[in-house]
Amino acid sequence: MATSFLQVLSYLFGWIYTICWSLSFYPQPFLNFKRKSTSGAAIDFPFLNVLGFAAYFVSTVSFLYAPEIRREYALRNNDHTPTVQFNDLAFAAHALFMCFVIISQYDPSIWGFDKRGKRGPGARVSKSILGLSGACIVGVVTSVVIVLARRDEDVVTGWAWIDVVYVISYVKLIITTVKYMPQVLTNYRNRSTTGWSIGGILLDFAGGVLSILQLGIDSYLQGDWSGVTGNPVKLMLGNVSIFFDVIFIVQHYILYKGNGGDTPIDEEDPLLEPDREQIIE
């Protein structure tokens, strides 16, 4: 009876977190559309999201449907199956689509936004973010080369195709760790959360908590916590998201309370006063 209850709970948590995380993508583009502007929201965030969720989609598909990856996972994790559910794939696919929608809003001609926004702070991807993205791609390619060169090694102790999937998964983890930082700095330098939707953050926070709970329940039901160590990305994604969500919540409701309205920022002028000009490219 207890097992059946936990299975149902895991299923419910899985889909509720999927819905929360999926809905978290909508407040920002709606706010951008309402303001006819992307000012106050650094392009680094959606740019990294495209790369991150592309990696998450590929790794999720691999763990769910690639026979070789599932076989190698079982060999390394006491014959268990990956703790990846269909709702993870549904979320990844939807998230990737929404990331493309959001980043398209930084081209004013597509959405009819004020074209002066192109010259606004944060309207260009910073060089450091481009460098990080390039390094992630090089890392994935390098892992493929290593596996091809050592494909005769033992799956358990040597390099195998599952390691390529893990590298792709870690790309998503790295992206998630870094992607929030430009926006945290943007809010700090603006002394405001104007242009940054708190609604998406609250939904993201709820999704992160439920994602971790589902992972814990699934591992408990398997009677083996290798379900957690075998899926470190899902665990860390939830934890990292929660950490930064708390920062954004503090910025919006405590530090810069009253400075987070929807009033458009004039993109012809600097976003910040001269003494605290934004340095994000």
CSV table of C-alpha atoms in Angstrom, one decimal:
chain,number,residue,atom,x,y,z
A,1,MET,CA,0.0,0.0,0.0
A,2,ALA,CA,2.8,2.4,1.0
A,3,THR,CA,4.7,1.6,-2.2
A,4,SER,CA,1.6,2.2,-4.4
A,5,PHE,CA,1.1,5.6,-2.6
A,6,LEU,CA,4.7,6.6,-3.2
A,7,GLN,CA,4.4,5.6,-6.9
A,8,VAL,CA,1.3,7.8,-7.3
A,9,LEU,CA,3.0,10.6,-5.4
A,10,SER,CA,6.1,10.4,-7.6
A,11,TYR,CA,3.9,10.5,-10.7
A,12,LEU,CA,2.0,13.5,-9.4
A,13,PHE,CA,5.1,15.4,-8.3
A,14,GLY,CA,6.7,14.6,-11.7
A,15,TRP,CA,3.8,16.2,-13.7
A,16,ILE,CA,3.2,19.0,-11.3
A,17,TYR,CA,6.9,20.1,-11.4
A,18,THR,CA,6.8,19.7,-15.2
A,19,ILE,CA,3.8,22.0,-15.3
A,20,CYS,CA,5.4,24.5,-12.9
A,21,TRP,CA,8.6,24.6,-14.8
A,22,SER,CA,6.8,24.8,-18.1
A,23,LEU,CA,4.6,27.6,-17.0
A,24,SER,CA,7.7,29.5,-15.6
A,25,PHE,CA,8.7,30.2,-19.2
A,26,TYR,CA,5.6,32.3,-20.0
A,27,PRO,CA,5.6,35.3,-17.6
A,28,GLN,CA,8.8,36.8,-19.1
A,29,PRO,CA,7.8,36.8,-22.8
A,30,PHE,CA,4.4,38.1,-21.8
A,31,LEU,CA,6.0,40.9,-19.8
A,32,ASN,CA,8.4,41.7,-22.7
A,33,PHE,CA,5.4,41.8,-25.1
A,34,LYS,CA,3.4,44.0,-22.7
A,35,ARG,CA,6.2,46.4,-22.4
A,36,LYS,CA,7.2,46.1,-26.1
A,37,SER,CA,10.7,45.8,-24.8
A,38,THR,CA,13.3,43.4,-23.4
A,39,SER,CA,15.1,46.1,-21.4
A,40,GLY,CA,16.0,45.0,-17.9
A,41,ALA,CA,16.3,41.3,-19.0
A,42,ALA,CA,19.8,40.4,-20.2
A,43,ILE,CA,20.0,38.4,-23.4
A,44,ASP,CA,22.7,36.1,-21.8
A,45,PHE,CA,20.0,34.3,-19.9
A,46,PRO,CA,17.8,33.1,-22.8
A,47,PHE,CA,20.9,32.6,-25.0
A,48,LEU,CA,22.4,30.1,-22.4
A,49,ASN,CA,18.9,28.6,-22.0
A,50,VAL,CA,18.8,27.5,-25.6
A,51,LEU,CA,22.1,25.7,-25.3
A,52,GLY,CA,21.3,24.3,-21.9
A,53,PHE,CA,17.9,22.9,-22.8
A,54,ALA,CA,19.2,21.5,-26.1
A,55,ALA,CA,21.7,19.5,-24.0
A,56,TYR,CA,19.0,18.5,-21.5
A,57,PHE,CA,16.7,17.3,-24.3
A,58,VAL,CA,19.4,15.2,-25.9
A,59,SER,CA,20.4,13.6,-22.6
A,60,THR,CA,16.8,12.9,-21.6
A,61,VAL,CA,16.0,11.3,-24.9
A,62,SER,CA,19.1,9.2,-24.6
A,63,PHE,CA,18.3,7.9,-21.1
A,64,LEU,CA,14.7,7.1,-22.1
A,65,TYR,CA,15.0,5.6,-25.5
A,66,ALA,CA,18.6,4.7,-26.5
A,67,PRO,CA,19.1,1.0,-25.8
A,68,GLU,CA,22.9,1.2,-25.6
A,69,ILE,CA,22.8,4.0,-23.1
A,70,ARG,CA,20.2,2.2,-20.9
A,71,ARG,CA,22.3,-1.0,-21.1
A,72,GLU,CA,25.4,0.8,-20.0
A,73,TYR,CA,23.5,2.6,-17.2
A,74,ALA,CA,22.3,-0.7,-15.9
A,75,LEU,CA,25.8,-2.1,-15.9
A,76,ARG,CA,27.1,0.8,-13.8
A,77,ASN,CA,24.1,1.1,-11.5
A,78,ASN,CA,23.2,-2.4,-10.1
A,79,ASP,CA,21.0,-3.3,-13.1
A,80,HIS,CA,18.6,-0.4,-12.5
A,81,THR,CA,17.0,1.7,-15.1
A,82,PRO,CA,17.6,5.5,-15.3
A,83,THR,CA,15.5,7.6,-13.0
A,84,VAL,CA,14.3,9.7,-16.0
A,85,GLN,CA,10.6,9.9,-16.6
A,86,PHE,CA,8.6,10.9,-19.7
A,87,ASN,CA,7.6,14.1,-18.0
A,88,ASP,CA,11.3,15.1,-18.0
A,89,LEU,CA,11.3,14.7,-21.8
A,90,ALA,CA,8.0,16.6,-22.2
A,91,PHE,CA,9.5,19.5,-20.1
A,92,ALA,CA,12.7,19.5,-22.0
A,93,ALA,CA,11.0,19.7,-25.4
A,94,HIS,CA,8.6,22.5,-24.3
A,95,ALA,CA,11.4,24.4,-22.6
A,96,LEU,CA,13.6,24.4,-25.7
A,97,PHE,CA,10.8,25.7,-27.8
A,98,MET,CA,10.0,28.5,-25.4
A,99,CYS,CA,13.7,29.4,-25.2
A,100,PHE,CA,13.7,30.0,-28.9
A,101,VAL,CA,10.5,32.1,-28.6
A,102,ILE,CA,12.1,34.3,-25.8
A,103,ILE,CA,15.4,34.9,-27.5
A,104,SER,CA,13.6,35.8,-30.7
A,105,GLN,CA,12.1,38.8,-28.8
A,106,TYR,CA,15.6,40.4,-28.7
A,107,ASP,CA,15.1,41.0,-32.5
A,108,PRO,CA,12.7,43.9,-32.4
A,109,SER,CA,11.7,43.5,-36.0
A,110,ILE,CA,10.1,40.1,-35.3
A,111,TRP,CA,7.8,41.3,-32.5
A,112,GLY,CA,7.3,44.9,-33.4
A,113,PHE,CA,9.3,46.1,-30.4
A,114,ASP,CA,11.0,49.5,-30.2
A,115,LYS,CA,14.0,49.0,-32.4
A,116,ARG,CA,16.1,51.3,-30.1
A,117,GLY,CA,16.1,48.2,-27.8
A,118,LYS,CA,18.9,46.8,-29.9
A,119,ARG,CA,21.2,49.4,-28.4
A,120,GLY,CA,20.1,48.9,-24.9
A,121,PRO,CA,22.3,47.4,-22.2
A,122,GLY,CA,22.3,43.6,-22.1
A,123,ALA,CA,21.0,43.5,-25.7
A,124,ARG,CA,24.2,41.7,-26.9
A,125,VAL,CA,25.5,38.4,-25.7
A,126,SER,CA,28.6,39.0,-23.6
A,127,LYS,CA,32.0,37.6,-24.8
A,128,SER,CA,32.4,35.5,-21.6
A,129,ILE,CA,29.1,33.8,-22.3
A,130,LEU,CA,30.1,33.1,-25.9
A,131,GLY,CA,33.3,31.7,-24.7
A,132,LEU,CA,31.6,29.4,-22.2
A,133,SER,CA,29.2,28.2,-24.8
A,134,GLY,CA,32.1,27.4,-27.2
A,135,ALA,CA,34.0,25.6,-24.4
A,136,CYS,CA,30.9,23.4,-23.7
A,137,ILE,CA,30.6,22.4,-27.3
A,138,VAL,CA,34.3,21.6,-27.5
A,139,GLY,CA,33.9,19.4,-24.4
A,140,VAL,CA,31.1,17.4,-25.9
A,141,VAL,CA,33.1,16.8,-29.1
A,142,THR,CA,36.2,15.8,-27.1
A,143,SER,CA,34.2,13.2,-25.2
A,144,VAL,CA,33.0,11.7,-28.5
A,145,VAL,CA,36.6,11.5,-29.8
A,146,ILE,CA,37.7,9.8,-26.6
A,147,VAL,CA,35.0,7.2,-26.7
A,148,LEU,CA,35.7,6.4,-30.4
A,149,ALA,CA,39.4,6.0,-29.5
A,150,ARG,CA,38.7,3.8,-26.5
A,151,ARG,CA,35.5,2.0,-27.4
A,152,ASP,CA,37.0,-1.4,-26.6
A,153,GLU,CA,37.4,-0.6,-22.9
A,154,ASP,CA,35.1,-2.1,-20.3
A,155,VAL,CA,31.8,-0.2,-20.0
A,156,VAL,CA,31.9,-0.1,-16.2
A,157,THR,CA,35.5,1.1,-15.7
A,158,GLY,CA,36.3,2.7,-19.1
A,159,TRP,CA,34.9,5.3,-21.4
A,160,ALA,CA,31.5,4.4,-23.0
A,161,TRP,CA,28.8,6.3,-24.9
A,162,ILE,CA,27.0,6.9,-21.6
A,163,ASP,CA,29.9,9.1,-20.7
A,164,VAL,CA,29.1,11.3,-23.7
A,165,VAL,CA,25.6,11.6,-22.5
A,166,TYR,CA,26.9,12.5,-19.0
A,167,VAL,CA,29.1,15.2,-20.6
A,168,ILE,CA,26.1,16.6,-22.4
A,169,SER,CA,24.1,16.5,-19.1
A,170,TYR,CA,26.9,18.4,-17.4
A,171,VAL,CA,26.7,21.1,-20.1
A,172,LYS,CA,23.1,21.7,-18.9
A,173,LEU,CA,24.3,21.8,-15.3
A,174,ILE,CA,27.1,24.3,-16.1
A,175,ILE,CA,24.7,26.4,-18.0
A,176,THR,CA,22.2,26.4,-15.2
A,177,THR,CA,24.9,27.4,-12.7
A,178,VAL,CA,26.0,30.3,-14.8
A,179,LYS,CA,22.9,31.6,-16.6
A,180,TYR,CA,21.3,33.3,-13.6
A,181,MET,CA,24.4,35.3,-12.7
A,182,PRO,CA,24.1,38.0,-15.4
A,183,GLN,CA,20.5,38.7,-14.4
A,184,VAL,CA,21.4,38.8,-10.7
A,185,LEU,CA,24.1,41.4,-11.6
A,186,THR,CA,21.7,43.3,-13.8
A,187,ASN,CA,19.1,43.6,-11.0
A,188,TYR,CA,21.9,44.6,-8.6
A,189,ARG,CA,23.3,47.4,-10.8
A,190,ASN,CA,19.8,48.6,-11.7
A,191,ARG,CA,18.8,48.5,-8.0
A,192,SER,CA,15.5,47.2,-9.5
A,193,THR,CA,13.9,44.1,-10.9
A,194,THR,CA,12.0,46.0,-13.6
A,195,GLY,CA,11.8,44.0,-16.8
A,196,TRP,CA,12.4,40.7,-14.9
A,197,SER,CA,9.3,38.6,-14.2
A,198,ILE,CA,9.0,37.3,-10.6
A,199,GLY,CA,6.1,35.1,-11.6
A,200,GLY,CA,8.4,32.8,-13.6
A,201,ILE,CA,10.8,32.6,-10.6
A,202,LEU,CA,8.1,31.5,-8.2
A,203,LEU,CA,7.0,28.8,-10.6
A,204,ASP,CA,10.6,27.8,-11.1
A,205,PHE,CA,11.1,27.5,-7.4
A,206,ALA,CA,8.1,25.2,-6.9
A,207,GLY,CA,9.3,23.1,-9.8
A,208,GLY,CA,12.7,22.7,-8.4
A,209,VAL,CA,11.5,21.5,-5.0
A,210,LEU,CA,9.1,19.0,-6.6
A,211,SER,CA,11.8,17.7,-9.0
A,212,ILE,CA,14.1,16.8,-6.1
A,213,LEU,CA,11.3,15.2,-4.2
A,214,GLN,CA,10.4,13.0,-7.2
A,215,LEU,CA,14.0,12.0,-7.6
A,216,GLY,CA,14.2,11.0,-3.9
A,217,ILE,CA,11.0,9.0,-4.1
A,218,ASP,CA,12.0,7.1,-7.2
A,219,SER,CA,15.4,6.2,-5.7
A,220,TYR,CA,13.7,5.0,-2.5
A,221,LEU,CA,11.3,2.9,-4.4
A,222,GLN,CA,14.2,1.2,-6.2
A,223,GLY,CA,15.8,0.6,-2.9
A,224,ASP,CA,19.1,2.0,-4.2
A,225,TRP,CA,20.3,5.6,-3.9
A,226,SER,CA,22.4,5.1,-7.0
A,227,GLY,CA,19.3,6.6,-8.7
A,228,VAL,CA,20.5,9.9,-7.3
A,229,THR,CA,24.2,9.5,-8.1
A,230,GLY,CA,23.3,8.0,-11.5
A,231,ASN,CA,21.2,11.1,-12.3
A,232,PRO,CA,23.3,13.9,-10.8
A,233,VAL,CA,22.1,16.5,-13.2
A,234,LYS,CA,18.4,16.3,-12.2
A,235,LEU,CA,19.5,16.6,-8.6
A,236,MET,CA,21.8,19.6,-9.1
A,237,LEU,CA,19.4,21.3,-11.5
A,238,GLY,CA,16.8,21.5,-8.8
A,239,ASN,CA,19.2,22.6,-6.1
A,240,VAL,CA,20.9,25.3,-8.3
A,241,SER,CA,17.6,26.6,-9.5
A,242,ILE,CA,16.2,26.9,-5.9
A,243,PHE,CA,19.4,28.7,-4.8
A,244,PHE,CA,19.1,31.4,-7.5
A,245,ASP,CA,15.3,31.6,-7.2
A,246,VAL,CA,15.8,32.5,-3.5
A,247,ILE,CA,18.2,35.3,-4.6
A,248,PHE,CA,15.7,36.7,-7.1
A,249,ILE,CA,12.9,36.5,-4.5
A,250,VAL,CA,15.0,38.4,-2.0
A,251,GLN,CA,15.9,41.0,-4.6
A,252,HIS,CA,12.3,41.5,-5.7
A,253,TYR,CA,10.4,41.4,-2.4
A,254,ILE,CA,13.1,42.8,0.1
A,255,LEU,CA,16.1,44.5,-1.4
A,256,TYR,CA,14.4,46.4,-4.3
A,257,LYS,CA,10.8,46.3,-3.2
A,258,GLY,CA,8.8,48.9,-5.0
A,259,ASN,CA,11.3,49.1,-7.8
A,260,GLY,CA,10.1,46.0,-9.8
A,261,GLY,CA,7.1,47.4,-11.6
A,262,ASP,CA,6.3,47.2,-15.3
A,263,THR,CA,7.2,50.8,-16.1
A,264,PRO,CA,9.2,50.7,-19.4
A,265,ILE,CA,12.8,51.8,-19.2
A,266,ASP,CA,13.9,54.2,-21.9
A,267,GLU,CA,16.3,52.2,-24.0
A,268,GLU,CA,17.6,55.3,-25.8
A,269,ASP,CA,19.2,56.4,-22.5
A,270,PRO,CA,21.4,54.4,-20.2
A,271,LEU,CA,19.6,51.8,-18.0
A,272,LEU,CA,21.5,53.0,-15.0
A,273,GLU,CA,22.7,56.3,-13.6
A,274,PRO,CA,26.3,57.2,-14.6
A,275,ASP,CA,27.7,56.2,-11.2
A,276,ARG,CA,26.5,52.7,-11.5
A,277,GLU,CA,26.5,52.0,-15.3
A,278,GLN,CA,25.9,48.5,-16.3
A,279,ILE,CA,28.9,46.6,-17.6
A,280,ILE,CA,27.3,43.6,-19.1
A,281,GLU,CA,27.8,43.7,-22.8
